[in-house]
Tab-separated table of C-alpha atoms in Angstrom:
chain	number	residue	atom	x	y	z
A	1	UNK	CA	0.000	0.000	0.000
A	2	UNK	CA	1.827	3.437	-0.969
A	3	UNK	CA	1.862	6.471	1.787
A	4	UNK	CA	-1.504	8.257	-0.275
A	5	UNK	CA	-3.229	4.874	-0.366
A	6	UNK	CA	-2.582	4.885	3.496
A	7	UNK	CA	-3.848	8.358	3.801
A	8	UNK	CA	-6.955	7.896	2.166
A	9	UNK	CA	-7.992	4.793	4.188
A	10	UNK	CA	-7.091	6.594	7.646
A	11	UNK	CA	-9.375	9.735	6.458
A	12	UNK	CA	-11.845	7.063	5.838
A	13	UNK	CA	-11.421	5.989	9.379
A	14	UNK	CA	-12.152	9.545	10.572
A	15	UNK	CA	-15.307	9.141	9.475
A	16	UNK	CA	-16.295	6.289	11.564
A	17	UNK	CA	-14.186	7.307	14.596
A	18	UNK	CA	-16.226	10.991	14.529
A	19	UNK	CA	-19.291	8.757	13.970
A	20	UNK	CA	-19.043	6.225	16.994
A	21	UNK	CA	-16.836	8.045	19.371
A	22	UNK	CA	-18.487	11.627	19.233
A	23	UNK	CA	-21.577	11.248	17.416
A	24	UNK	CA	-21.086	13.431	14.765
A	25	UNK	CA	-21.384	11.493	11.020
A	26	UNK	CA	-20.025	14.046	8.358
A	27	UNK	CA	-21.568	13.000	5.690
A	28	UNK	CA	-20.474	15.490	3.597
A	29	UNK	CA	-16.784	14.605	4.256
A	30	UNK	CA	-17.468	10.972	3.698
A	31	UNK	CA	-19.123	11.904	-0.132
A	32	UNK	CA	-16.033	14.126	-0.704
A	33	UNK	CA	-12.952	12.148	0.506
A	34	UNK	CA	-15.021	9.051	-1.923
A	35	UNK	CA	-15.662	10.904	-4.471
A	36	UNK	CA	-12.132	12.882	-5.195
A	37	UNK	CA	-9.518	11.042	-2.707
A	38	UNK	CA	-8.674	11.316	0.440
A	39	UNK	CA	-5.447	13.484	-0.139
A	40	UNK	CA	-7.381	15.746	-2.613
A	41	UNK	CA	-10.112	16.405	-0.098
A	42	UNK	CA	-7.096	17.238	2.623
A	43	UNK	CA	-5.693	19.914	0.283
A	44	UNK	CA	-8.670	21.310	-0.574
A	45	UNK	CA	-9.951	21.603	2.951
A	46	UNK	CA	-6.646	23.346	4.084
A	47	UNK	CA	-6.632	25.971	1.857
A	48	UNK	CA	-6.849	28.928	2.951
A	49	UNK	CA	-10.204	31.784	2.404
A	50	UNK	CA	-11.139	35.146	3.386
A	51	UNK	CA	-12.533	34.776	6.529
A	52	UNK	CA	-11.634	31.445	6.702
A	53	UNK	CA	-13.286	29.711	9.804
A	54	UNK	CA	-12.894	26.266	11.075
A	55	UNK	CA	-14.811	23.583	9.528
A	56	UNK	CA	-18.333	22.429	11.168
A	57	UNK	CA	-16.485	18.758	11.426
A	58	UNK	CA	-13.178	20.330	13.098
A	59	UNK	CA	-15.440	22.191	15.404
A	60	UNK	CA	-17.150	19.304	16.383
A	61	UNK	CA	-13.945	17.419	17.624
A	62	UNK	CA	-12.918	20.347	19.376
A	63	UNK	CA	-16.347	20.467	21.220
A	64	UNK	CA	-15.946	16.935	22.211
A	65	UNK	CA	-11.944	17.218	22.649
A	66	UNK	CA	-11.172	15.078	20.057
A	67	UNK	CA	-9.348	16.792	18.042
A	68	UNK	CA	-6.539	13.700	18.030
A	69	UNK	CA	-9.608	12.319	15.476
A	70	UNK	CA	-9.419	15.301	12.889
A	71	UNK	CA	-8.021	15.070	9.558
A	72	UNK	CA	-5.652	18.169	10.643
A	73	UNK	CA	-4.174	15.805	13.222
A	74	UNK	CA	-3.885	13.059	10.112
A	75	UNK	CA	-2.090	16.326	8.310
A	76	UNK	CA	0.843	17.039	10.409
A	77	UNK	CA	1.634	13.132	11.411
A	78	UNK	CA	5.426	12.710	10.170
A	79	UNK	CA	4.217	9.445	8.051
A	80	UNK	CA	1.869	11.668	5.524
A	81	UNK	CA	4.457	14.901	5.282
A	82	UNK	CA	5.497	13.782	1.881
A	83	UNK	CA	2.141	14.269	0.269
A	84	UNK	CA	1.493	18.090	1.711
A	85	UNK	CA	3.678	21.299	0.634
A	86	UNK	CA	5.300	22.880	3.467
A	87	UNK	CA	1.923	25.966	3.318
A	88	UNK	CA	-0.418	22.847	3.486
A	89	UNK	CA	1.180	21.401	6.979
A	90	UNK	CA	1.548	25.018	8.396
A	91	UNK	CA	-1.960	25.987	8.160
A	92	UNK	CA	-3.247	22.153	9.636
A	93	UNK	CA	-0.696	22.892	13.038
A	94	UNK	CA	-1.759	26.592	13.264
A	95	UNK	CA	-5.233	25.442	12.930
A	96	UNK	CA	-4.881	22.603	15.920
A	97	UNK	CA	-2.808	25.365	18.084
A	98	UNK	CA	-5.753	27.532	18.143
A	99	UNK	CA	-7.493	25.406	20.108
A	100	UNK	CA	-7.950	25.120	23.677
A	101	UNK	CA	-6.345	23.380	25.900
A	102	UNK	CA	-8.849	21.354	26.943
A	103	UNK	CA	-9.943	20.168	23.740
A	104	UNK	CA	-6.526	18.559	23.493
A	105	UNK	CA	-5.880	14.683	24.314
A	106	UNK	CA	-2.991	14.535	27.019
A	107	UNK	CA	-1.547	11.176	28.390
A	108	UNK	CA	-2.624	10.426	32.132
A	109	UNK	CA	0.658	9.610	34.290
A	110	UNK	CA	0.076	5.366	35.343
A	111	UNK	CA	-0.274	7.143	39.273
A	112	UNK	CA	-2.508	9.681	38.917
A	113	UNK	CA	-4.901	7.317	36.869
A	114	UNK	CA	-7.904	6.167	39.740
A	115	UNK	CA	-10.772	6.472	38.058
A	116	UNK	CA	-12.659	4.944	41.626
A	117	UNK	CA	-11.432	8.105	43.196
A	118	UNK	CA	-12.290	11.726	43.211
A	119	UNK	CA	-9.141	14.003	42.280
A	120	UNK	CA	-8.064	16.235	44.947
A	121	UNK	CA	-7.875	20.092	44.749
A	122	UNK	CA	-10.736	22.396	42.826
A	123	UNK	CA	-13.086	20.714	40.286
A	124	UNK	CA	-12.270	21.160	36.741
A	125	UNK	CA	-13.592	24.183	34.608
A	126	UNK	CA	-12.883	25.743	31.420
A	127	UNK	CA	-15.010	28.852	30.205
A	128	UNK	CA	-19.004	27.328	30.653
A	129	UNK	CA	-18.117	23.962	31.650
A	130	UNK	CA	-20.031	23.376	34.977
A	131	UNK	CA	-17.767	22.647	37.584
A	132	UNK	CA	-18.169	19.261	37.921
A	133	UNK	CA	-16.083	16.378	37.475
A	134	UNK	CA	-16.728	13.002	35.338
A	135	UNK	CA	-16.628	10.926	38.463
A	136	UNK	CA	-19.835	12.778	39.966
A	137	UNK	CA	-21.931	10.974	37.969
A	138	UNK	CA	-19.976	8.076	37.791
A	139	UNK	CA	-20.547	7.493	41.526
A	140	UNK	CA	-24.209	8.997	41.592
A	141	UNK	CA	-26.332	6.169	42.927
A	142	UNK	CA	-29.316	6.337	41.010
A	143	UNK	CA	-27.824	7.202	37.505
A	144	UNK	CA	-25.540	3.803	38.487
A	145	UNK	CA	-28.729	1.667	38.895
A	146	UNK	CA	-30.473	3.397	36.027
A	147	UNK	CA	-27.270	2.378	33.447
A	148	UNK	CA	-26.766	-1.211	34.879
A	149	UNK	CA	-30.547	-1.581	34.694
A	150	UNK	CA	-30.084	-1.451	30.833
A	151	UNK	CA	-26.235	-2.433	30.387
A	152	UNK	CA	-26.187	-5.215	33.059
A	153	UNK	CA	-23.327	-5.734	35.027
A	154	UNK	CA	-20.305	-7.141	32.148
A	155	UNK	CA	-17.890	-5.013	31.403
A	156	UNK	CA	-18.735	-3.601	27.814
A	157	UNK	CA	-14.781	-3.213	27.151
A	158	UNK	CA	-13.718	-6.580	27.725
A	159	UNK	CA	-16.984	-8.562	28.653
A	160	UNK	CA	-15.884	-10.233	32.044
A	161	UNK	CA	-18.578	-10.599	34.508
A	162	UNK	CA	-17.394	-10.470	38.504
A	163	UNK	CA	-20.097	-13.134	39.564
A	164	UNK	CA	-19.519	-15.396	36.973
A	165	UNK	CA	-15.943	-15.120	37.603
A	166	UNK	CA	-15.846	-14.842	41.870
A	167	UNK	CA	-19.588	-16.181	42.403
A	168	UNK	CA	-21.922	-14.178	45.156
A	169	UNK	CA	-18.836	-12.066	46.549
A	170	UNK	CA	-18.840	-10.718	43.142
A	171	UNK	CA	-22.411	-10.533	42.512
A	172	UNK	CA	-23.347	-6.809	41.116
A	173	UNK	CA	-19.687	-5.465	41.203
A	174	UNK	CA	-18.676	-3.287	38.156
A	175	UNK	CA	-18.105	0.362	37.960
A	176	UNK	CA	-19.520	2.534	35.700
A	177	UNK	CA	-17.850	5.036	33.277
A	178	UNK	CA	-19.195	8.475	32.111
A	179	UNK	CA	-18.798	8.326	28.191
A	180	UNK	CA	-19.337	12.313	27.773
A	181	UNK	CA	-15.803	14.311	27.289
A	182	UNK	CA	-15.750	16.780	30.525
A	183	UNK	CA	-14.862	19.361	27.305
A	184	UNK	CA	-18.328	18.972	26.083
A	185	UNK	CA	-20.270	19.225	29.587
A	186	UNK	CA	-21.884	22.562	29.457
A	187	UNK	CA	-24.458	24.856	31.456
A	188	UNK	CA	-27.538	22.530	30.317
A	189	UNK	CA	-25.930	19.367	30.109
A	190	UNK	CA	-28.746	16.799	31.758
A	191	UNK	CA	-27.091	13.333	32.214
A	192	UNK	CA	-28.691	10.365	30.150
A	193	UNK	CA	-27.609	7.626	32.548
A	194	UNK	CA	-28.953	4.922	29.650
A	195	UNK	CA	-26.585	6.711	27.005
A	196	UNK	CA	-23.987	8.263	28.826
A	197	UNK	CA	-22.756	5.930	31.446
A	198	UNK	CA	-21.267	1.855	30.502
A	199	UNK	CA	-20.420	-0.497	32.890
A	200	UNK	CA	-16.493	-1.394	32.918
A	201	UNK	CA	-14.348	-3.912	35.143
A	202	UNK	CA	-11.995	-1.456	37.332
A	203	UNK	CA	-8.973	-2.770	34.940
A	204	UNK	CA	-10.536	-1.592	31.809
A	205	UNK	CA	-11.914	1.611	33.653
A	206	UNK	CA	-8.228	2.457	35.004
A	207	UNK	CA	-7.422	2.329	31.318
A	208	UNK	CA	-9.941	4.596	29.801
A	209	UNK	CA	-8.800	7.054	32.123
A	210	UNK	CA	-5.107	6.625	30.593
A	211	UNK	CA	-5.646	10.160	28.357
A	212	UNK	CA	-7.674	12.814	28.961
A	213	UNK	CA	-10.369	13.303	27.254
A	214	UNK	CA	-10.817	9.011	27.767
A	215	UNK	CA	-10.181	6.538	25.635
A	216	UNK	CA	-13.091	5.747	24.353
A	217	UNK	CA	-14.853	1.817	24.623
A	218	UNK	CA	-14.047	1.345	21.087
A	219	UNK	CA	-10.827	2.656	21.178
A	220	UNK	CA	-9.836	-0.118	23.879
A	221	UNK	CA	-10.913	-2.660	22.305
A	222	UNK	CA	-8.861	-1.672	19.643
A	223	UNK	CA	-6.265	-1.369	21.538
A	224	UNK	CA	-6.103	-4.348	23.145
A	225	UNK	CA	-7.265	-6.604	19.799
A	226	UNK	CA	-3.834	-5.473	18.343
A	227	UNK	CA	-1.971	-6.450	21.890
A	228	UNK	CA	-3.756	-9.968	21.347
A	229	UNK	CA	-2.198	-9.985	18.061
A	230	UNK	CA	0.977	-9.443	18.917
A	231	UNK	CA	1.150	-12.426	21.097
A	232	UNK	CA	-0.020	-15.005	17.966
């Protein structure tokens, strides 16, 4: 497979990653990155307009700090610098370093990751984001009950059940994970514990919390399918 063959399949993949991690199906970038290429569509999207703003898509993954999903990240990654002009890589980095910082992905130090925990120190907030933190409605009671009621208790990461596996002692044990970047958590935000919240085993819930915004469910399982292969 050559570098723009590559390039094309992974802006194919944005697609689907936008779609089933943030819930936002462009449509619109699907028809174009089929219809003329994926490395076409890039340079067309990155050139610059009079008052050029950013993309509906981009916008979207900066909402829902994802922008590690955007085809500007795609852009600037060493691998695919062959197929861009030096203008074309410039304006993808300027447009992910106008971005906030909390829209940004950032690896969690292994001792600082305890997702069973409240962090110390004030809660988080960044412009309208309530000040609240993930793990609120992780560990609210009733929003817990109302998610297990329709997820059950396995662990939707990796599937393993704590009473099948340690009989009555384990009986209802699981935690529950809030799917919803903090990023995106805003003034009206009203949790949907059905939609919002997914019961994981503590070892797959340690590792969601490994970057911040989470990994999402998908992502792990990703993740660890290509650890399993590794091991054939």
């Amino acid at each position: 497979m050559s570098v723009e063959e590559d390039f094309h399949h992974q802006m194919l993949d944005i697609y689907q990653h936008a779609g089933t991690e943030v819930g936002y199906w462009a449509n619109y970038f699907l028809r174009g990155v089929k219809k003329h290429g994926g490395l076409n569509y890039a340079r067309t999207a990155l050139e610059k307009r009079k008052n050029d703003s950013i993309q509906k898509g981009f916008q979207a993954l900066v909402d829902a700090g994802r922008v590690d999903i955007s085809m500007e990240s795609l852009v600037v990654r060493p691998e695919f610098a062959s197929l861009f002009t030096d203008v074309e890589i410039a304006e993808a980095r300027a447009r992910l370093d106008g971005i906030a910082p909390y829209a940004r992905r950032e690896r969690v130090p292994a001792d600082k990751v305890f997702p069973d925990e409240l962090p110390p120190g004030p809660p988080y907030i960044e412009g309208a984001i309530r000040q609240v933190t993930v793990n609120l409605y992780e560990r609210n009671a009733k929003a817990r009950e109302e998610c297990l009621s329709k997820h059950g208790y396995d662990c939707a990461v990796c599937t393993m059940n704590f009473e099948k596996l340690y009989g009555e002692i384990g009986k209802k044990f699981i935690h529950v994970h809030h799917k919803k970047p903090l990023a995106t958590i805003r003034e009206e935000y009203e949790l949907n514990a059905r939609k919002d919240l997914v019961p994981v085993c503590p070892n797959c819930h340690a590792m969601l919390h490994t970057s911040n915004p989470p990994l999402s469910v998908s992502e792990l399982q990703e993740k660890m399918r290509a650890q399993a292969a590794l091991q054939l």
